Coordinates of C-alpha atoms in Angstrom, one line a residue:
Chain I
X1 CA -33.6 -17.1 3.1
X2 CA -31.0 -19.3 5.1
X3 CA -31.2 -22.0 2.5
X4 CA -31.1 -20.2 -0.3
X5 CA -27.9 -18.6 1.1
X6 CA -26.2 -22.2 2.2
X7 CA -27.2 -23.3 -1.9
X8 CA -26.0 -20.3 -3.3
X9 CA -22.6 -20.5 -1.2
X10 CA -22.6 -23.8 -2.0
X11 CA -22.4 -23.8 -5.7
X12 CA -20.2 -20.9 -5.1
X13 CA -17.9 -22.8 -3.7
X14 CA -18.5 -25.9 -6.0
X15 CA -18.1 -23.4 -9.1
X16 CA -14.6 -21.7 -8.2
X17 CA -12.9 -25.1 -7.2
X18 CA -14.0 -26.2 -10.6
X19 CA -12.8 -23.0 -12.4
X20 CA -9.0 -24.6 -10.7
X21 CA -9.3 -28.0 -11.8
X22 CA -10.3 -27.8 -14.9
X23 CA -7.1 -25.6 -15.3
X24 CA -9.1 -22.2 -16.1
X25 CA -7.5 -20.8 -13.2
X26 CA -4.2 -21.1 -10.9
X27 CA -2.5 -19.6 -8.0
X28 CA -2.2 -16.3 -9.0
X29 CA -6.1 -15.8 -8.7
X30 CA -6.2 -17.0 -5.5
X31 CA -3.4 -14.2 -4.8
X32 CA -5.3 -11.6 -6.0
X33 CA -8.8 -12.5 -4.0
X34 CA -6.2 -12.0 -1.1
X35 CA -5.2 -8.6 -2.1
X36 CA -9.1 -7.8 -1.8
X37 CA -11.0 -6.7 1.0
X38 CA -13.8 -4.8 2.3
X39 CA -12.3 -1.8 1.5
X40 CA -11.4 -2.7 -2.3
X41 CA -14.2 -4.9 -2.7
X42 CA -14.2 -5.1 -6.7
X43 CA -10.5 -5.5 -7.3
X44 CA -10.2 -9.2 -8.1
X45 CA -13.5 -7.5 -10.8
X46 CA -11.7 -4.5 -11.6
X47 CA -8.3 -6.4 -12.7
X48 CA -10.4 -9.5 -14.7
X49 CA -12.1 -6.3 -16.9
X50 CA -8.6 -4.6 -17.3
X51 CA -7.4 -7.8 -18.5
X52 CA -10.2 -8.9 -20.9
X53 CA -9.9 -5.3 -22.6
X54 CA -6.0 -6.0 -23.1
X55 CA -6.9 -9.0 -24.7
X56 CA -9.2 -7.7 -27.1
X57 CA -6.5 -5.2 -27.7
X58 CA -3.5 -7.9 -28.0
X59 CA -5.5 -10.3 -30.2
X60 CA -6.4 -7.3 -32.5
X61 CA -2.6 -6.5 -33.0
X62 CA -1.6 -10.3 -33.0
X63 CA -4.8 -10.5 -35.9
X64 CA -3.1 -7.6 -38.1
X65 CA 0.6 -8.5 -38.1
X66 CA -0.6 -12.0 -39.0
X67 CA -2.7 -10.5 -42.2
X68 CA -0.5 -11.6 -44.9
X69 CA -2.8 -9.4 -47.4
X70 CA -0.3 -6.3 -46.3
X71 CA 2.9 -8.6 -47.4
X72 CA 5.2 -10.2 -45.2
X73 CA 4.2 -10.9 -41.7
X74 CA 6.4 -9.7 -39.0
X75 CA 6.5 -12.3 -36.7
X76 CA 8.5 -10.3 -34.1
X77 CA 5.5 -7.9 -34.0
X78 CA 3.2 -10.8 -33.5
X79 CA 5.9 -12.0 -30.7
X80 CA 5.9 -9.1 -28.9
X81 CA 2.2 -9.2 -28.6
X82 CA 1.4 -12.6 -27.4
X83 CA 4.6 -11.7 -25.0
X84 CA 2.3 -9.0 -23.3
X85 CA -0.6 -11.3 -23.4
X86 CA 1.3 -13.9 -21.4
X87 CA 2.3 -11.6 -19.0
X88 CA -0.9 -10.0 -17.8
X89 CA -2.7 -13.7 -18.2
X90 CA 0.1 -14.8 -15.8
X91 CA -0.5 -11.6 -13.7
X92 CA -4.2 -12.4 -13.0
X93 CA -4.0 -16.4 -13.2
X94 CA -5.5 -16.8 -16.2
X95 CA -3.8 -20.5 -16.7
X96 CA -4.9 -21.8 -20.2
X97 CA -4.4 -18.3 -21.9
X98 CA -1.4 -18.2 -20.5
X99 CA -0.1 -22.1 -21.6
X100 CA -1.6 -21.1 -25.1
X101 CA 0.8 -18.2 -25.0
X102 CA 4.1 -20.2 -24.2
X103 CA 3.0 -22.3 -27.8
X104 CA 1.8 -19.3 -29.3
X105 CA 5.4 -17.6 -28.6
X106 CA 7.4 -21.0 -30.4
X107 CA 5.2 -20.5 -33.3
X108 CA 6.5 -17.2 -33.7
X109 CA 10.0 -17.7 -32.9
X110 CA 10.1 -20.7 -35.2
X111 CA 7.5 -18.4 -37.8
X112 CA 4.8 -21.2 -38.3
X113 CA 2.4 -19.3 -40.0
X114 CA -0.2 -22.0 -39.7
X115 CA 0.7 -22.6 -35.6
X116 CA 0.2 -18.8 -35.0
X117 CA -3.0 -18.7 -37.0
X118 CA -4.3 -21.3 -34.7
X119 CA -3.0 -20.0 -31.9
X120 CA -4.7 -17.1 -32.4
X121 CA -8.3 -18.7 -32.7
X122 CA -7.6 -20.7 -29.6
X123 CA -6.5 -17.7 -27.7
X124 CA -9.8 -15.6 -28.4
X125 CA -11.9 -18.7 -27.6
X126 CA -10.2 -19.1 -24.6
X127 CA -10.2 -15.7 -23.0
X128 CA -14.4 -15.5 -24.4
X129 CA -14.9 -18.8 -22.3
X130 CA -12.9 -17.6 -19.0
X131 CA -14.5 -13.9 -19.4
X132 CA -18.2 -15.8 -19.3
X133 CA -17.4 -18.4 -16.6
X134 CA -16.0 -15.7 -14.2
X135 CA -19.2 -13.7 -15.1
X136 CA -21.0 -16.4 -13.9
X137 CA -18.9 -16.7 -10.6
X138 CA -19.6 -12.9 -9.9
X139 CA -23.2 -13.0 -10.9
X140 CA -23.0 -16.0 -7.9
X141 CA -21.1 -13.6 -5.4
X142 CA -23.9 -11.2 -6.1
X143 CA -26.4 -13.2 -5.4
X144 CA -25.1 -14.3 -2.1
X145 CA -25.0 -10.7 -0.9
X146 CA -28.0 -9.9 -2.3
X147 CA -29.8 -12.4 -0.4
X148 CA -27.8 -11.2 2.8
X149 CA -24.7 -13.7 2.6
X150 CA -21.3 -13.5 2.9
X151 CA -19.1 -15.0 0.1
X152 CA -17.2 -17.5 1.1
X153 CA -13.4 -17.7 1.2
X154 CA -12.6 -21.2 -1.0
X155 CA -9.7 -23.2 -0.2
X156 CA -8.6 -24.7 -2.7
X157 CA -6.6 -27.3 -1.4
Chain L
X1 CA 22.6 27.4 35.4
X2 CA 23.8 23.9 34.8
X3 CA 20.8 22.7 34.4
X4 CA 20.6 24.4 31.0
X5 CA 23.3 22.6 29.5
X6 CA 22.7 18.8 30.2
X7 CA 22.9 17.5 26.5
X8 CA 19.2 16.5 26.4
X9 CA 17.9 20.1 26.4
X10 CA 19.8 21.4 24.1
X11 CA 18.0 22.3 21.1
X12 CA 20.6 20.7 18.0
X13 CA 19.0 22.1 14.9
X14 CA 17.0 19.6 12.9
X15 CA 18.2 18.0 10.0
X16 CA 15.8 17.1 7.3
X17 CA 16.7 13.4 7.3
X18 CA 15.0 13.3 10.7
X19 CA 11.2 13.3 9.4
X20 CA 12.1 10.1 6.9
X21 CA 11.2 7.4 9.7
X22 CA 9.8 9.6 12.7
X23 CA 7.0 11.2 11.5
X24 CA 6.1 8.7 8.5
X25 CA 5.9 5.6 10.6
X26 CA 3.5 4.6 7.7
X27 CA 4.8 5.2 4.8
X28 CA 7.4 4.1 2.2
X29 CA 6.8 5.9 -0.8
X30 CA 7.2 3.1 -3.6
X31 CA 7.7 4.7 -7.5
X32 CA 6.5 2.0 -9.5
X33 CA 7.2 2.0 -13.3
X34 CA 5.4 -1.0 -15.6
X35 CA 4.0 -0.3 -19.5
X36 CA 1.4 -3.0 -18.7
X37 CA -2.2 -1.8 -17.3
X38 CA -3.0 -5.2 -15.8
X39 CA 0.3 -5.3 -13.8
X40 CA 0.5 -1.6 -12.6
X41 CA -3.2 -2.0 -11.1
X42 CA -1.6 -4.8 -9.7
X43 CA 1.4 -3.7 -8.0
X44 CA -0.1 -0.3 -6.9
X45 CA -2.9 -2.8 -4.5
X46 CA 0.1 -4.6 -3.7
X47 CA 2.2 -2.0 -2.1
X48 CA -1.1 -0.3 -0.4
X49 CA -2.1 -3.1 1.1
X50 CA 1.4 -3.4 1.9
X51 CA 1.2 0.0 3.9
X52 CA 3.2 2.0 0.9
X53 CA 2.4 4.9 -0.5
X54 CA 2.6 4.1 -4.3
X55 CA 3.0 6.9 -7.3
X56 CA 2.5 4.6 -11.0
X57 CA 3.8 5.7 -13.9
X58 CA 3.6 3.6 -17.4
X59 CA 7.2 4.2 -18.6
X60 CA 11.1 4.8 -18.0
X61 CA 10.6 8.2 -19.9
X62 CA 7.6 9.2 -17.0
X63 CA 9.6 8.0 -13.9
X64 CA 12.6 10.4 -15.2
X65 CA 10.1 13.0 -16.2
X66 CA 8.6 12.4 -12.2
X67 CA 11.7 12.1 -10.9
X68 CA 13.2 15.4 -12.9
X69 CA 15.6 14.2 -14.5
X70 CA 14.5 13.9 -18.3
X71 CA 16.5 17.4 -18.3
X72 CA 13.4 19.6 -18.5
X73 CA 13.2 20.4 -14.9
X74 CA 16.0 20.8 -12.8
X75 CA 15.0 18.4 -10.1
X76 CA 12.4 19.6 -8.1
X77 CA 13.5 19.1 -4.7
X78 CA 14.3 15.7 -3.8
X79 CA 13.0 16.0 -0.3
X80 CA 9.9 17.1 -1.3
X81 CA 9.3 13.8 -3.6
X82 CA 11.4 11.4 -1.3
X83 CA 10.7 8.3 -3.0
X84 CA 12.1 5.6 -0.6
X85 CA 12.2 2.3 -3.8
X86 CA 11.5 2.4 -7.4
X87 CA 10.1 -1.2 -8.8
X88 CA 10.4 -1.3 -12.4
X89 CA 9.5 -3.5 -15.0
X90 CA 12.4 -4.7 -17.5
X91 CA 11.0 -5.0 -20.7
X92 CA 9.2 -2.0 -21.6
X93 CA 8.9 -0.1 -24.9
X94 CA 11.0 2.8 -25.7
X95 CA 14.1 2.7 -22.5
X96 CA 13.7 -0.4 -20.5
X97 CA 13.9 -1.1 -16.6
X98 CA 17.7 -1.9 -17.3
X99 CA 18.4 1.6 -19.0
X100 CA 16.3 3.1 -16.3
X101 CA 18.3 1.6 -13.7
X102 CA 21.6 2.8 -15.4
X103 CA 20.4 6.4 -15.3
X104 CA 19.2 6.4 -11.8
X105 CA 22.5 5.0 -10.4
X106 CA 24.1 8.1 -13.1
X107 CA 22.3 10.4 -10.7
X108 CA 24.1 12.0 -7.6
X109 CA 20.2 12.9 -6.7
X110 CA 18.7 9.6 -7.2
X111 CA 21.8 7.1 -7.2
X112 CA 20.9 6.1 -3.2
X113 CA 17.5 4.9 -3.8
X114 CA 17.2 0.8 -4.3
X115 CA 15.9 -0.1 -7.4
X116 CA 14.1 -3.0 -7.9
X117 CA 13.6 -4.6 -11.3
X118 CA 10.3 -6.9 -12.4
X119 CA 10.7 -9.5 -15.1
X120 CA 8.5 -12.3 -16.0
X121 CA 11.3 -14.3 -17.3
X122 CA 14.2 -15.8 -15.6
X123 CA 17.3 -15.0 -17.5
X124 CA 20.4 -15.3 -15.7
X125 CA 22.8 -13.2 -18.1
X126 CA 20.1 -10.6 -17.3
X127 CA 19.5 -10.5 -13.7
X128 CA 23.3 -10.7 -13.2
X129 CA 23.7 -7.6 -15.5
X130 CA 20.7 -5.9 -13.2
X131 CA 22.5 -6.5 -9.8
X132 CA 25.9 -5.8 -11.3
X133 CA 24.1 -2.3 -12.2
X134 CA 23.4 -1.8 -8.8
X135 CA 19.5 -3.4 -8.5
X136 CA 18.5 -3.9 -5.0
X137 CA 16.9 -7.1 -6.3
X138 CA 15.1 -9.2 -9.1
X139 CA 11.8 -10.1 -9.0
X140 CA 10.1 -12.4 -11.0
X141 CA 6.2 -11.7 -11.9
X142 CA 4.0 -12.0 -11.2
X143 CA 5.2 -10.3 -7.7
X144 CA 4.0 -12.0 -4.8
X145 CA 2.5 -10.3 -1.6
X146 CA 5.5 -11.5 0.4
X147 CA 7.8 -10.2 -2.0
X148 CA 6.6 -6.6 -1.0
X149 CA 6.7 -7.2 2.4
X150 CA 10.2 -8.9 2.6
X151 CA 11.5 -5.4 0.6
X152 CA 9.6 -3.4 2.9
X153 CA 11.1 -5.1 6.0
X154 CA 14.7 -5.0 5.1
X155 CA 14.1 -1.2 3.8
X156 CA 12.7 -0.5 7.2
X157 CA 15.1 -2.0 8.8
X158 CA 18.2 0.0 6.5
X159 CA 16.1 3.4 7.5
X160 CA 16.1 2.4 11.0
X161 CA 19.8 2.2 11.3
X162 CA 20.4 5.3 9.4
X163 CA 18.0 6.5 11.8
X164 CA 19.9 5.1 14.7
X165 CA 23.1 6.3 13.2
X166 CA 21.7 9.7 12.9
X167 CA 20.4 9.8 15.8
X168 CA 23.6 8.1 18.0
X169 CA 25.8 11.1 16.3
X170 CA 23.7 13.8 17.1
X171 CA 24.5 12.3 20.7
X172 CA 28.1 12.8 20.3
X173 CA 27.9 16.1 18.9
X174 CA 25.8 17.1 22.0
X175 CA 28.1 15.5 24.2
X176 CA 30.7 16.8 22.9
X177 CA 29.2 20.4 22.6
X178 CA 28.1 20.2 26.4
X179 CA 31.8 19.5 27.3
X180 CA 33.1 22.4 25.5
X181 CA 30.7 24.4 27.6
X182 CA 31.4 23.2 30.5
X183 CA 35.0 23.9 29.9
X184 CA 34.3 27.4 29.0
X185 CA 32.6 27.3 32.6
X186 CA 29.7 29.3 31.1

């Protein structure tokens, strides 16, 4: 049971520091694993879900004021979306969603139709990919525990 | 007989301001005001694992409604809420942080309690128009644990020597009470 433990915390460990270097993640998650504890044991969980809904939410609203079908699209609408999509990506370290933002934000201010349009379809593939990778990492921290581990604390530097 | 009258036993009548440190060693109670789920799940951890009690709301139009003064209630007792900070967010839909501050500091109730204002971007013009409304401070988001506790401290330590104030003239007064008795010879 040991060494399944020492493998599982292993690629544990292996998996988050490569969620931070390949940019998926930044400081701000590391923040809010610190705000968690024994007591709150799902909160980093609880915050990722709240954020994945809002960006199903956001992207809806960012998809309709872009539909040029209903006439003119109203960029500031579209603005103010992707402005509340950066801010809760920034709130939960969500780093590429968030860089995607800041472009996403220029294409509106500047109204590039064709920018925001892609924008858009690189915004919902990139929230997809980070919901399924940190699916995996908790799937891993379950695992540990199941198999009567502790998750380890990661440093990343 | 004397006895009686040495300053220490006599019985001033409490004050209400007395329970805001002494009995509530924990516990500043934090109002915290931000349209965004994400963020207000956020802060509210924040300040409790900061050792606050924390009351969310997810607009301006809520805090004043919470606080009484959307004109619907005539406040419901301010001691009985005693909210010791108010973070709020700046851009929000409908009245923003910035109007929210304006009508706190508007309010002979509410007008004493540091306001703190939350803002993911750093615009001079508009942090300078915050503190020159009367924000305690500016905080750019996402808010960082030490943020909180660097608030907290210097809030603690402002209670403290309005405690200490308090408490130093209530010596006075029984000193000076204790003289006038002794005068009278009672």
């Amino acid at each position: 049971m040991d060494a399944l433990i020492t493998q599982l915390q292993r690629q544990f460990r292996d998996y988050t520091i490569s969620l931070y270097q390949q940019g998926f993640l930044d400081d701000q998650f590391t923040e809010l694993k610190k705000l968690q504890d024994d007591g709150s044991p799902d909160f980093v969980a609880e915050v990722l879900t709240l954020f994945f809904e809002d960006c199903v939410k956001l992207i809806s609203n960012m998809a309709r004021a872009l539909d040029q079908t209903t006439g003119n699209v109203d960029y500031s609408k579209v603005g103010a979306s992707v402005h509340q999509l950066k801010g809760s990506s920034s709130s939960v370290g969500a780093k590429r969603v968030k860089a995607l933002c800041v472009s996403f934000k220029d294409y509106c201010d500047t109204q590039n139709f064709e920018g925001c349009v892609r924008c858009l379809q690189q915004v919902d593939i990139e929230y997809k990919t980070l919901k399924t990778k940190l699916q995996d990492l908790f799937n891993l921290e379950k695992q540990i525990i199941q198999a009567g581990g502790r998750v380890p604390q990661v440093d990343i530097n | 007989m004397a006895e009686v009258l040495r300053p220490e036993m006599l019985d001033i009548s409490s004050n209400d301001n007395t329970s805001s440190l002494a009995s509530s060693t924990e516990l500043l109670h934090v109002l915290a005001v931000d349209d965004s789920m994400v963020d207000r799940k956020f802060i509210e951890r924040l300040l409790r694992v900061s050792s606050c009690k924390v009351t969310v709301v997810d607009s301006a139009t809520r805090a004043l409604q919470y606080l009484g003064l959307d004109g619907e209630n005539s406040s419901v007792g301010f001691e009985d809420l005693k909210i010791n900070l108010i973070m709020t967010d700046y851009s929000m839909p409908g009245m923003t942080g910035y109007e929210l501050l304006k009508k706190i500091k508007e309010s002979s109730a509410f007008r004493e309690i540091p306001v703190v204002i939350m803002s993911s971007e750093n615009i001079l013009p508009r942090i300078d128009r915050c503190l020159e409304e009367g924000a305690e401070d500016f905080l750019l988001k996402p808010v960082k644990l030490a943020d909180v506790k660097r608030l907290r401290d210097s809030l603690m330590k402002a209670e403290e020597r309005a405690f200490k104030n308090m408490m130093h003239k209530r010596d006075l007064e029984a000193n000076d009470l204790y003289s006038q008795l002794k005068r009278a010879k009672i």
